[in-house]
Amino acid sequence: MPNMQPNKTPMPEQDPHVRNKNFKEVALGYTDEMAINEAQRCLQCKNPACVQGCPVNVPIKDFIHEIVEGNMDKAYEVIKSQNSLPAVCGRVCPQETQCESKCVRGIKNEPVAIGRLERYVADWYMNNREPAVTAPKHNGHKVAVLGSGPSGLTCAGDLAKLGYEVTVFEALHAAGGVLMYGIPEFRLPKKIVQEEIQQLEKMGVKIDTDMVMGKVLSVDELFEMGYEALYIGTGAGLPNFMNLPGEGLVGVYSANEFLTRINLMKAYLPEYDTPIIHPKNVAVVGGGNVAMDAARCAKRLGAENVYIIYRRSEEEMPARNEEIHHAKEEEIIFKLLNNPVAIHGDEQGKVKQIECVEMELGEPDASGRRRPIEKKGSNFLLDVDCVVIAIGNSPNPLIRSTTEGLEANKKGCIIVDDNTLQTTREGVYAGGDAVTGAATVILAMGAGKHAAKSIDEYIQSKADQ
Amino acid sequence: MFKIIKKEPLNPSMTRMVIEAPFVARKAMPGQFIILRVNETGERIPLTIADYDREAGTVTIIYQKVGKSTLLLDEQEAGGYLMDFIGPLGKVSELEGYKKAAVIGGGAGCAIAYPQAKALHAMGTKVDMIAGFRDKDLIILENEMREASDRLIVMTDDGSNGNKGFVTAALQKNIDEGADYDLVIAIGPIPMMKAVSNLTKPYGIKTIISMNTIMVDGTGMCGGCRLTVGGETKFACVDGPDFDGHLVDFDEAMKRLGTYKPEEAREREEHCRLYGGIK
């Protein structure tokens, strides 16, 4: 008999007032007993809807069944067959809109905690097994992957499994993309990211860091070097600013800069050389995961008051539910239905105040969300010494501006064929945020998987000719 | 890891280093820069490419010892390695089609201005090079600058080389004497580039400056290097580092450059206490 307990088995967490002063992981993960208890809540549906909700189609009920049986090695194998980065996905996927949103247990009660179980299995494997991954036999074909974020790593992993010789080129000094520079340690420990990447390397994936593609090598040169196909997974790393008066003041950061200094450069640790401002009062503008991450980082740097300024209401916030909940517990102050109009500075050019207006929600716009409208004359000032702009990113133009025949839309997103993910150039595929604009880790991974399949078909069909 | 092939002091505070970086050397062009990181705990710092040798696969950088990271860099010796060396970054300088140019370098900026003069000179542009230093002991690259130009004027703030005054005095004098420049390039501290731009503006002489902003990634993903040019926000790492000096908001750039002054001073002091400071 399945466990009919209505709610998810709770996961232990660091106390909010302790954790908002450190960068250690907030959610501590299930114990063996908790995992088995939660796994028993799964009804093992004949036609499981949860799988349709997963962009990489992990055979969810199968791996959960293995947990119930106590076969953790088998559970891991089942997940790994479809997902190259389970320890990452279990932590950062917005399960409430993906797998768990489709779970039948969720109709009356809380859905099965699929993400927590995936995380449990991946962590169990890392802690208990020395991965004896061996590189598959090479099939004699070379593929280049541009960008080592979740999309590129997934594509590389899937191609390596098929025997391709894969090189991943990364512009920064560490592989992982947003997993390294964007998502903070307290949500996704960097050690876990690096361990998952090392497993890919053991499978034969070569990772070349410090290579700014488009500058150091062009797409055409990669073909000349013998790569038969390319995958562009360069993400959406170009920060959007608001063009507010005062955006040039000292203390105004893009979320990318703020988070890169903290996560990639470890500016919060004294032994690292990269500096960061240690602000007292911080305004973070935006309502996505990036805004939550920036706000919670600011709190951990020692800020007294951290405000999230978001122009719509909580219902429209794109951030993961769990992170909004965590942010509130950590005393982040939510200024909803507010929008900044200017940033004011002192004589030294440092941020002193942010000027906002109140908003109200009108009719739904093209995105289906109710359009925020400014309340005239509702201007007010907040005393802050730091402003972080987290209103979204666009694709970085570096590759497309240096590659002839690679077409992009008005927003700078690379245009691909929906069926194959091939770009307007033969043999060049693209996916993830570079194509969709800023989205989620798991969607980027789904695209990487999809492209790996297309690249394999493309190269095999050429080889057959 | 990137091997240090050669290291030589140019004056008490400046050093030239040749780094093995074949991919960077293959593509490097005048005006571009690299980002380096000395070790695992190091920060990423931008330095202009001073020279390159495509056959040898090497890139030359010249740096001034001003803070913790450049002191740390200077503690590395030939035969050793740098953790990261990334480039070439930034736009290539547009130097074609000019008849007569004044290339102005201020202090460490001469290391960046000199290759510009060399490139212009090689294209047949007549080049006057004006180099400014605080005193004669700090003069660097004098022979190289002379070879790269038709005329070299070296100024010192204190007159210790017999030529007292700022670079702007020499530029004004040349203009007054009918030098007829169609291009001025100024590279050095922000106040110097601002002064040169203010001087040339009434004459309508096209003036290009190379912005030395704070950078992190150097690839356009953070905007830490942003500045206002002609009322628009630009990223120095991808839109520059060269900009029209008549359009740049120098005062804002100067303030932004001072963002981490307290942290930088503390890092430098701690490093000096631990390692005995500048050798």
XYZ file of C-alpha atoms in Angstrom:
744
model
C 0.000 0.000 0.000
C 1.296 3.451 -0.849
C 1.862 5.958 1.893
C -1.249 8.206 1.824
C 0.281 10.945 3.977
C -1.248 14.132 2.415
C 1.799 16.379 2.581
C 5.344 16.067 1.278
C 7.795 14.665 3.776
C 9.419 17.831 5.125
C 13.092 18.390 4.329
C 15.348 19.647 7.122
C 16.624 23.187 6.624
C 19.047 25.557 8.325
C 17.278 27.948 10.689
C 16.404 31.171 8.778
C 18.160 33.437 11.286
C 21.324 31.380 11.217
C 21.443 30.758 7.486
C 20.890 34.383 6.464
C 24.385 35.033 7.834
C 26.185 32.218 6.000
C 26.502 30.899 2.444
C 26.040 27.227 3.372
C 23.270 25.245 1.713
C 19.809 26.097 3.107
C 18.011 22.844 2.341
C 19.833 19.933 3.934
C 18.369 17.034 1.970
C 16.492 13.876 2.981
C 17.824 11.123 5.205
C 17.414 7.543 3.920
C 14.248 7.102 6.030
C 12.712 10.364 4.798
C 13.469 9.476 1.173
C 11.916 6.035 1.440
C 8.882 7.463 3.259
C 8.397 10.071 0.530
C 9.031 7.583 -2.289
C 6.202 5.450 -0.892
C 3.779 8.326 -1.572
C 4.168 7.686 -5.323
C 1.176 5.757 -6.712
C 3.196 4.265 -9.601
C 0.607 5.443 -12.155
C 0.164 3.333 -15.290
C 0.325 6.461 -17.445
C 2.493 8.784 -15.385
C 1.802 12.448 -16.168
C 4.842 13.603 -14.186
C 7.217 12.492 -16.972
C 5.480 14.791 -19.465
C 6.180 17.654 -17.079
C 9.921 16.938 -17.121
C 11.729 18.598 -20.041
C 14.272 15.767 -20.177
C 11.696 12.997 -19.495
C 13.313 11.311 -16.515
C 11.482 7.947 -15.926
C 10.249 9.287 -12.603
C 8.123 6.436 -11.270
C 10.876 3.942 -12.125
C 13.555 5.670 -10.113
C 11.129 6.259 -7.246
C 10.272 2.552 -7.304
C 13.975 1.717 -6.945
C 14.192 4.009 -3.883
C 11.291 2.150 -2.265
C 13.096 -1.124 -2.964
C 16.325 0.315 -1.520
C 18.196 -0.046 -4.845
C 19.914 3.357 -4.838
C 22.482 2.413 -7.488
C 19.686 1.391 -9.823
C 17.713 4.562 -9.001
C 20.728 6.626 -9.960
C 21.219 4.755 -13.233
C 17.586 5.321 -14.178
C 17.860 9.077 -13.618
C 21.268 9.338 -15.269
C 19.945 7.644 -18.416
C 18.029 10.844 -19.150
C 19.569 13.554 -16.973
C 23.269 14.481 -16.946
C 23.019 16.764 -13.891
C 20.549 15.262 -11.378
C 22.101 16.814 -8.255
C 21.673 20.219 -9.928
C 18.130 19.684 -11.243
C 16.818 18.267 -7.985
C 17.893 21.540 -6.386
C 17.085 24.273 -8.897
C 14.197 23.097 -11.114
C 10.875 24.879 -10.555
C 9.191 21.517 -9.955
C 5.887 23.219 -9.117
C 5.488 24.137 -12.785
C 7.098 20.974 -14.171
C 7.059 17.330 -13.011
C 5.318 17.949 -9.677
C 2.601 20.096 -11.303
C 1.429 16.973 -13.149
C 1.548 14.551 -10.180
C -1.891 13.056 -9.424
C -1.236 13.222 -5.700
C -1.139 16.979 -6.196
C -4.802 17.202 -7.183
C -6.107 16.727 -3.642
C -2.940 17.017 -1.550
C 0.686 17.908 -2.046
C 2.403 16.240 -5.001
C 5.211 13.719 -4.538
C 8.467 15.581 -3.829
C 10.109 14.416 -7.057
C 12.827 17.079 -6.973
C 13.841 16.247 -3.407
C 13.980 12.547 -4.281
C 16.088 13.168 -7.378
C 18.455 15.248 -5.270
C 18.563 12.534 -2.615
C 19.549 9.864 -5.152
C 22.228 12.023 -6.792
C 23.719 13.029 -3.428
C 23.585 9.453 -2.171
C 25.528 8.305 -5.215
C 28.158 11.042 -4.876
C 28.619 10.238 -1.187
C 28.667 6.452 -1.473
C 30.085 5.531 -4.845
C 33.336 6.223 -6.606
C 32.014 6.803 -10.116
C 33.745 4.284 -12.342
C 32.699 5.970 -15.533
C 34.665 4.902 -18.541
C 34.803 6.781 -21.784
C 32.810 5.058 -24.528
C 34.679 3.988 -27.663
C 35.142 6.938 -30.022
C 33.170 6.815 -33.237
C 35.689 9.008 -35.041
C 33.529 12.137 -35.244
C 34.287 15.483 -33.585
C 31.713 17.958 -32.230
C 32.337 21.358 -30.604
C 30.062 22.787 -27.925
C 30.165 26.523 -27.277
C 29.359 27.348 -23.677
C 29.562 25.059 -20.641
C 26.251 25.929 -19.017
C 23.556 23.322 -18.374
C 22.570 23.213 -22.037
C 26.093 22.720 -23.401
C 27.027 20.181 -20.727
C 23.924 18.101 -21.401
C 24.528 18.146 -25.147
C 28.186 17.221 -24.600
C 27.297 14.394 -22.199
C 24.741 12.859 -24.535
C 27.098 13.044 -27.525
C 29.973 11.554 -25.525
C 27.723 8.613 -24.577
C 27.241 7.999 -28.297
C 31.005 7.927 -28.851
C 31.599 11.426 -30.184
C 34.809 13.283 -29.414
C 33.401 16.410 -27.779
C 35.186 19.628 -26.827
C 33.323 22.211 -24.774
C 34.652 25.771 -25.064
C 34.020 28.100 -22.119
C 34.791 31.833 -21.942
C 35.114 32.056 -18.154
C 37.808 30.341 -16.094
C 35.396 27.769 -14.667
C 32.871 25.526 -16.421
C 29.196 25.468 -15.427
C 27.814 28.760 -16.720
C 25.019 30.092 -14.549
C 25.445 27.125 -12.185
C 28.826 28.611 -11.217
C 28.440 32.373 -11.504
C 24.694 32.851 -11.074
C 23.079 30.465 -8.597
C 24.540 30.984 -5.120
C 26.282 28.420 -2.970
C 23.384 28.355 -0.473
C 21.095 26.976 -3.192
C 23.581 24.972 -5.208
C 26.971 24.129 -3.695
C 29.727 24.648 -6.277
C 31.404 21.410 -5.215
C 28.369 19.506 -6.495
C 28.457 21.329 -9.830
C 32.143 20.548 -10.248
C 31.625 16.881 -9.311
C 28.925 16.507 -11.953
C 31.219 18.164 -14.492
C 34.087 15.840 -13.542
C 31.852 12.875 -14.285
C 31.323 14.217 -17.792
C 35.085 14.609 -18.173
C 35.549 10.995 -17.126
C 33.224 10.079 -19.975
C 35.681 11.754 -22.310
C 34.216 15.260 -22.645
C 37.073 17.766 -22.992
C 36.481 21.181 -21.429
C 38.568 24.146 -22.579
C 38.140 27.178 -20.310
C 39.386 30.751 -20.947
C 38.206 30.484 -24.579
C 36.031 33.425 -25.619
C 34.479 31.981 -28.747
C 33.822 34.480 -31.474
C 36.957 36.315 -30.397
C 39.552 33.582 -30.098
C 38.028 31.165 -32.620
C 35.246 31.687 -35.136
C 32.571 29.186 -36.133
C 34.264 28.809 -39.531
C 37.618 28.068 -37.929
C 36.056 25.333 -35.811
C 34.838 23.606 -38.977
C 38.333 24.003 -40.472
C 39.720 22.324 -37.348
C 37.712 19.223 -38.158
C 34.634 19.655 -36.002
C 31.732 18.297 -38.027
C 28.956 19.998 -36.089
C 28.650 22.716 -33.462
C 26.236 23.334 -30.640
C 25.796 26.922 -29.471
C 24.759 27.004 -25.836
C 26.066 30.432 -24.971
C 23.066 31.424 -22.893
C 21.567 34.815 -22.204
C 24.273 36.580 -20.273
C 23.827 40.174 -21.410
C 22.337 42.135 -18.506
C 19.383 44.414 -19.174
C 19.485 47.812 -17.512
C 16.465 50.088 -17.057
C 17.966 53.342 -18.369
C 17.005 55.016 -15.107
C 18.592 58.318 -14.180
C 21.401 57.431 -11.773
C 22.189 53.946 -13.080
C 25.839 55.000 -13.433
C 26.188 55.737 -9.710
C 28.649 53.833 -7.538
C 26.736 51.005 -5.829
C 24.475 50.145 -8.775
C 25.108 46.606 -9.979
C 23.594 44.378 -12.594
C 22.562 41.138 -10.883
C 25.083 39.386 -13.144
C 27.948 41.459 -11.780
C 26.790 41.224 -8.157
C 26.326 37.451 -8.380
C 29.502 36.826 -10.415
C 31.585 38.643 -7.821
C 29.967 36.608 -5.046
C 29.592 33.156 -6.609
C 32.368 32.808 -9.162
C 34.938 35.132 -7.584
C 33.932 34.374 -3.967
C 34.133 38.032 -2.967
C 32.478 37.198 0.390
C 35.490 35.160 1.488
C 38.457 37.130 2.878
C 41.095 34.938 1.202
C 39.792 35.824 -2.276
C 40.967 39.079 -3.886
C 37.820 40.231 -5.713
C 36.138 43.077 -3.793
C 32.437 43.773 -3.314
C 30.562 46.597 -1.632
C 29.175 45.565 1.763
C 25.964 47.575 1.732
C 23.660 48.427 4.644
C 20.428 48.904 2.712
C 19.896 47.237 -0.620
C 17.176 47.473 -3.266
C 16.936 44.551 -5.680
C 14.743 45.293 -8.691
C 12.936 42.306 -10.216
C 10.883 39.257 -9.255
C 12.659 36.245 -10.736
C 15.031 33.697 -9.236
C 17.947 36.011 -9.999
C 16.366 38.769 -7.903
C 15.764 36.328 -5.014
C 19.375 35.115 -5.237
C 20.772 38.650 -5.280
C 18.608 39.742 -2.337
C 19.513 36.714 -0.225
C 23.225 37.211 -1.053
C 22.985 40.870 0.007
C 21.506 39.775 3.333
C 24.370 37.334 3.824
C 26.906 40.101 3.126
C 25.515 41.728 6.263
C 22.907 44.149 4.902
C 20.310 45.261 7.465
C 17.440 45.943 5.080
C 17.059 44.211 1.749
C 14.105 45.175 -0.435
C 12.744 43.306 -3.436
C 11.097 45.884 -5.660
C 8.694 44.225 -8.088
C 6.187 45.967 -10.324
C 3.526 43.270 -10.237
C 2.064 41.244 -7.347
C 3.410 38.077 -5.781
C 1.150 35.927 -7.956
C 3.003 37.015 -11.099
C 6.498 36.541 -9.652
C 8.459 34.187 -11.889
C 10.731 32.999 -9.062
C 10.537 29.455 -7.755
C 7.980 29.189 -4.897
C 10.497 27.687 -2.509
C 12.913 30.591 -3.023
C 10.235 33.233 -2.422
C 9.307 31.360 0.750
C 12.971 31.141 1.819
C 13.556 34.817 1.084
C 10.611 35.795 3.269
C 11.833 33.593 6.107
C 15.192 35.338 5.848
C 13.515 38.729 6.353
C 13.820 40.034 2.830
C 11.297 42.893 2.550
C 8.935 42.586 -0.418
C 7.857 45.887 -1.977
C 5.268 44.544 -4.408
C 3.463 46.673 -6.997
C 6.327 49.178 -6.843
C 8.588 50.306 -9.654
C 11.776 52.408 -9.547
C 11.892 55.632 -11.562
C 15.276 57.075 -10.523
C 18.327 56.451 -8.381
C 19.707 59.416 -6.439
C 23.319 59.843 -5.347
C 25.517 61.936 -3.072
C 28.367 64.291 -4.033
C 30.827 61.392 -4.318
C 28.574 59.740 -6.875
C 27.421 56.995 -4.487
C 23.872 55.651 -4.288
C 21.833 57.347 -1.564
C 18.179 56.725 -2.391
C 15.954 54.958 -4.863
C 12.789 56.697 -6.015
C 9.824 54.430 -6.719
C 6.199 54.715 -7.742
C 3.275 52.515 -6.766
C 1.630 50.394 -9.430
C -1.755 48.775 -9.972
C -2.622 45.865 -12.244
C -4.622 46.432 -15.410
C -5.693 44.066 -18.206
C -3.570 41.030 -19.129
C -0.820 41.798 -21.673
C 0.683 39.663 -24.463
C 2.439 37.454 -21.883
C -0.920 36.767 -20.227
C 0.099 38.581 -17.071
C -1.830 41.642 -15.905
C -0.091 44.792 -17.048
C 1.200 47.046 -14.275
C 0.115 50.684 -14.502
C 1.762 53.538 -12.658
C -0.247 55.378 -9.966
C 0.370 59.040 -10.748
C 1.921 61.058 -7.942
C 2.618 58.042 -5.731
C 6.392 58.623 -5.771
C 8.322 57.767 -2.622
C 11.965 57.441 -1.598
C 13.800 54.532 0.012
C 17.199 55.063 1.659
C 19.598 52.561 0.084
C 23.333 52.455 -0.566
C 23.191 49.701 -3.172
C 20.854 48.857 -6.052
C 20.911 45.539 -7.917
C 19.107 45.440 -11.251
C 17.667 41.957 -11.850
C 15.116 42.563 -14.593
C 16.412 39.936 -16.996
C 19.125 39.140 -19.506
C 19.393 38.957 -23.274
C 21.550 36.621 -25.372
C 25.167 37.747 -25.658
C 25.741 38.972 -29.221
C 29.384 37.811 -29.459
C 28.887 34.594 -31.475
C 26.203 35.827 -33.835
C 28.034 39.095 -34.525
C 31.170 37.187 -35.552
C 29.444 34.423 -37.541
C 28.174 35.031 -41.037
C 24.823 33.516 -41.935
C 23.720 32.934 -38.357
C 20.352 34.634 -38.025
C 18.788 35.977 -34.857
C 15.438 37.582 -34.092
C 14.850 41.154 -32.909
C 15.578 40.198 -29.318
C 18.932 38.728 -30.330
C 17.796 35.122 -29.876
C 19.332 32.703 -32.385
C 16.738 31.345 -34.823
C 16.487 27.539 -35.012
C 14.298 24.934 -36.682
C 11.907 23.669 -33.979
C 12.253 20.058 -35.084
C 16.044 19.822 -35.239
C 17.369 22.915 -33.413
C 19.572 23.578 -36.458
C 20.355 27.263 -36.958
C 20.326 29.003 -40.330
C 23.774 27.473 -40.910
C 24.213 23.835 -41.775
C 25.799 21.779 -39.030
C 25.380 24.546 -36.460
C 22.800 23.843 -33.764
C 21.714 26.036 -30.872
C 19.578 25.789 -27.779
C 18.920 26.965 -24.249
C 18.767 30.637 -23.330
C 20.714 31.600 -26.501
C 17.547 30.604 -28.419
C 14.727 31.201 -25.923
C 16.065 34.134 -23.932
C 16.483 33.715 -20.192
C 14.559 30.603 -19.043
C 15.247 27.657 -16.718
C 18.146 25.261 -16.232
C 16.045 22.236 -17.084
C 14.640 23.713 -20.306
C 18.218 24.485 -21.377
C 19.127 20.881 -20.597
C 16.153 19.643 -22.589
C 17.363 21.638 -25.581
C 20.906 20.276 -25.179
C 19.490 16.756 -25.240
C 17.324 17.459 -28.250
C 20.257 18.981 -30.154
C 22.536 16.038 -29.333
C 20.002 13.726 -30.993
C 19.775 15.973 -34.070
C 23.549 16.316 -34.317
C 23.931 12.543 -34.149
C 21.349 12.067 -36.918
C 23.006 14.792 -39.028
C 26.504 13.357 -38.745
C 25.350 9.758 -39.261
C 23.336 10.699 -42.359
C 26.355 12.505 -43.777
C 28.594 9.542 -42.993
C 26.159 7.205 -44.794
C 26.328 9.225 -48.007
C 47.919 27.548 -17.190
C 49.921 30.095 -19.136
C 53.718 30.143 -19.037
C 55.677 33.319 -18.321
C 58.395 33.380 -20.974
C 60.131 36.594 -20.014
C 59.936 39.297 -17.380
C 61.850 42.573 -17.229
C 61.479 45.723 -15.174
C 61.023 48.916 -17.220
C 61.304 51.286 -14.263
C 60.873 50.932 -10.492
C 57.110 50.537 -10.779
C 56.571 49.037 -14.223
C 57.290 45.610 -15.640
C 57.067 43.975 -19.034
C 56.013 40.325 -19.220
C 55.850 37.975 -22.192
C 53.262 35.204 -21.829
C 52.834 32.054 -23.881
C 49.233 32.216 -25.118
C 49.079 30.979 -28.726
C 45.325 31.374 -29.190
C 45.421 34.987 -27.988
C 48.543 35.748 -30.048
C 46.896 34.438 -33.243
C 44.064 36.972 -33.118
C 45.395 39.943 -31.121
C 45.130 43.399 -32.730
C 46.031 46.924 -31.559
C 43.627 48.315 -28.971
C 42.572 44.947 -27.571
C 43.146 43.655 -24.075
C 43.339 40.485 -22.018
C 42.008 39.485 -18.604
C 44.291 37.542 -16.337
C 44.084 35.798 -13.008
C 47.325 35.027 -11.214
C 46.142 32.186 -8.984
C 43.081 30.368 -7.678
C 42.119 33.053 -5.152
C 43.084 35.917 -7.464
C 40.797 38.466 -9.060
C 40.380 38.972 -12.794
C 42.224 42.087 -13.967
C 42.277 43.653 -17.440
C 45.562 44.611 -19.123
C 46.088 45.960 -22.618
C 47.983 43.857 -25.127
C 51.261 45.763 -25.580
C 52.643 43.490 -28.296
C 52.246 40.017 -29.770
C 54.231 37.512 -31.802
C 51.969 35.237 -33.826
C 54.771 32.805 -34.789
C 56.133 32.466 -31.274
C 52.601 32.359 -29.863
C 53.356 34.991 -27.243
C 51.618 38.107 -25.946
C 53.362 40.985 -24.166
C 51.777 42.900 -21.302
C 53.110 45.890 -19.404
C 51.757 46.602 -15.957
C 52.252 49.115 -13.200
C 52.452 47.880 -9.626
C 49.525 49.720 -8.071
C 47.717 47.239 -5.847
C 47.527 43.708 -4.549
C 46.908 41.946 -7.861
C 49.669 43.709 -9.794
C 52.063 43.139 -6.867
C 51.088 39.472 -6.867
C 51.625 39.350 -10.624
C 55.050 40.908 -10.164
C 56.008 38.185 -7.704
C 55.732 35.620 -10.528
C 58.968 34.904 -12.345
C 59.877 33.779 -15.851
C 59.325 30.039 -16.142
C 56.324 30.226 -13.822
C 52.672 30.149 -14.781
C 49.581 32.340 -14.616
C 46.303 30.607 -13.825
C 44.210 32.310 -16.527
C 44.962 34.541 -19.515
C 41.897 35.347 -21.593
C 41.607 37.283 -24.818
C 41.858 39.030 -27.146
C 38.985 41.120 -25.804
C 37.432 44.422 -26.835
C 37.179 46.070 -30.224
C 40.155 46.539 -32.502
C 41.244 50.187 -32.812
C 40.165 51.835 -36.041
C 43.353 53.472 -37.251
C 43.013 53.542 -41.016
C 42.780 56.629 -43.203
C 44.473 59.339 -41.140
C 47.122 61.753 -42.434
C 48.618 63.075 -39.256
C 48.106 61.934 -35.711
C 49.208 62.871 -32.228
C 49.485 59.809 -30.003
C 49.593 60.791 -26.343
C 50.543 58.514 -23.480
C 50.420 59.314 -19.789
C 52.608 57.204 -17.484
C 51.616 53.548 -17.738
C 49.327 54.605 -20.611
C 52.447 54.895 -22.801
C 52.601 51.103 -22.853
C 49.200 51.127 -24.566
C 49.727 54.253 -26.669
C 53.000 53.017 -28.069
C 51.559 50.071 -30.079
C 48.895 52.446 -31.449
C 51.637 54.805 -32.653
C 53.515 51.858 -34.126
C 50.444 50.636 -36.021
C 49.611 54.115 -37.352
C 53.196 54.744 -38.347
C 53.322 51.426 -40.208
C 50.232 52.478 -42.190
C 51.944 55.650 -43.363
C 50.291 58.128 -41.007
C 52.638 60.877 -39.791
C 52.822 60.407 -36.028
C 53.822 62.816 -33.280
C 54.138 60.954 -30.013
C 53.755 62.882 -26.767
C 54.625 60.976 -23.608
C 54.170 62.278 -20.075
C 55.730 61.008 -16.849
C 55.900 62.243 -13.282
C 59.722 62.381 -13.323
C 62.593 61.189 -15.471
C 63.139 57.965 -13.479
C 59.721 56.757 -14.557
C 60.288 57.159 -18.304
C 59.682 53.904 -20.169
C 59.866 52.708 -23.773
C 61.673 55.854 -24.949
C 63.533 54.104 -27.788
C 60.480 52.117 -28.849
C 58.303 55.242 -28.925
C 60.931 57.145 -30.920
C 61.060 54.379 -33.521
C 57.259 54.236 -33.730
C 56.841 57.947 -34.475
C 58.110 60.768 -36.631
C 58.672 62.925 -33.600
C 58.746 62.139 -29.889
C 58.217 64.686 -27.124
C 58.741 63.417 -23.590
C 57.354 65.660 -20.851
C 57.872 65.384 -17.098
C 55.635 66.920 -14.428
C 58.691 68.087 -12.461
C 60.859 68.981 -15.435
C 63.558 66.506 -14.387
C 64.235 65.568 -18.007
C 64.475 69.245 -18.955
C 60.980 69.289 -20.484
C 58.589 70.467 -17.769
C 54.825 70.326 -18.065
C 51.813 68.143 -18.816
C 51.192 66.453 -22.167
C 48.464 69.000 -22.889
C 51.067 71.786 -22.945
C 53.023 69.972 -25.652
C 49.854 69.192 -27.623
C 48.710 72.832 -27.431
C 52.122 73.990 -28.615
C 52.068 71.597 -31.596
C 48.557 72.683 -32.571
C 49.550 76.350 -32.279
C 52.535 75.686 -34.513
C 50.203 74.311 -37.180
C 50.562 70.545 -36.686
C 47.217 70.045 -38.453
C 46.244 66.730 -36.816
C 43.237 64.812 -38.087
C 43.468 62.357 -35.180
C 44.480 62.522 -31.548
C 44.779 59.358 -29.463
C 45.100 59.830 -25.714
C 45.740 56.976 -23.289
C 46.468 57.411 -19.609
C 44.790 58.419 -16.357
C 41.206 59.674 -16.741
C 42.003 63.321 -15.802
C 44.677 63.384 -18.517
C 42.340 61.928 -21.167
C 39.661 64.399 -20.118
C 42.109 67.325 -20.374
C 43.245 66.252 -23.845
C 39.631 65.818 -25.014
C 38.694 69.252 -23.670
C 41.675 70.755 -25.462
C 40.917 69.228 -28.882
C 37.155 69.746 -28.823
C 37.121 73.421 -29.898
C 39.414 72.537 -32.816
C 37.130 69.683 -33.885
C 40.021 67.222 -33.965
C 38.786 63.638 -33.711
C 39.989 62.341 -30.353
C 40.039 58.676 -29.368
C 40.624 57.652 -25.778
C 41.043 54.168 -24.279
C 38.896 53.689 -21.175
C 40.384 51.905 -18.198
C 37.278 50.933 -16.225
C 36.747 48.318 -13.531
C 36.071 44.956 -15.196
C 35.143 41.481 -14.062
C 34.483 39.136 -16.965
C 35.473 41.367 -19.897
C 32.985 39.677 -22.240
C 29.880 41.844 -21.815
C 28.024 39.786 -19.241
C 28.063 42.045 -16.193
C 28.195 45.723 -17.112
C 30.631 46.552 -14.321
C 32.655 48.461 -16.918
C 29.721 50.547 -18.126
C 30.105 54.225 -18.854
C 28.056 56.953 -20.453
C 29.052 57.926 -24.000
C 26.971 60.562 -25.781
C 24.166 59.970 -23.268
C 24.057 56.224 -23.888
C 25.229 53.387 -21.637
C 28.156 51.494 -23.167
C 30.202 48.541 -21.922
C 33.928 49.331 -22.213
C 34.815 45.627 -22.582
C 32.750 44.993 -25.714
C 31.862 48.436 -27.127
C 35.351 49.773 -26.387
C 37.831 50.223 -24.825
C 38.281 52.965 -27.502
C 35.693 55.762 -27.421
C 35.232 59.267 -28.804
C 36.778 61.460 -26.101
C 34.373 64.294 -26.884
C 31.376 62.152 -25.879
C 32.571 60.340 -22.740
C 31.260 61.319 -19.286
C 34.697 61.360 -17.633
C 33.477 62.583 -14.244
C 31.128 59.627 -13.843
C 33.842 57.230 -15.033
C 36.283 58.687 -12.511
C 33.829 58.150 -9.645
C 33.067 54.606 -10.733
C 36.789 53.831 -10.881
C 36.989 54.690 -7.181
C 34.225 52.205 -6.191
C 36.504 49.827 -4.286
C 39.145 52.277 -3.022
C 38.836 51.269 0.658
C 38.880 47.532 -0.153
C 41.805 47.983 -2.554
C 43.851 49.927 -0.014
C 43.230 47.271 2.633
C 44.140 44.387 0.292
C 47.332 46.145 -0.748
C 48.356 46.881 2.802
C 47.712 43.313 3.955
C 49.619 41.912 1.016
C 52.586 44.228 1.684
C 52.651 43.284 5.348
C 52.639 39.592 4.486
C 55.096 39.614 1.633
C 57.372 42.556 2.332
C 55.828 44.905 -0.201
C 57.285 46.155 -3.459
C 60.691 44.648 -4.127
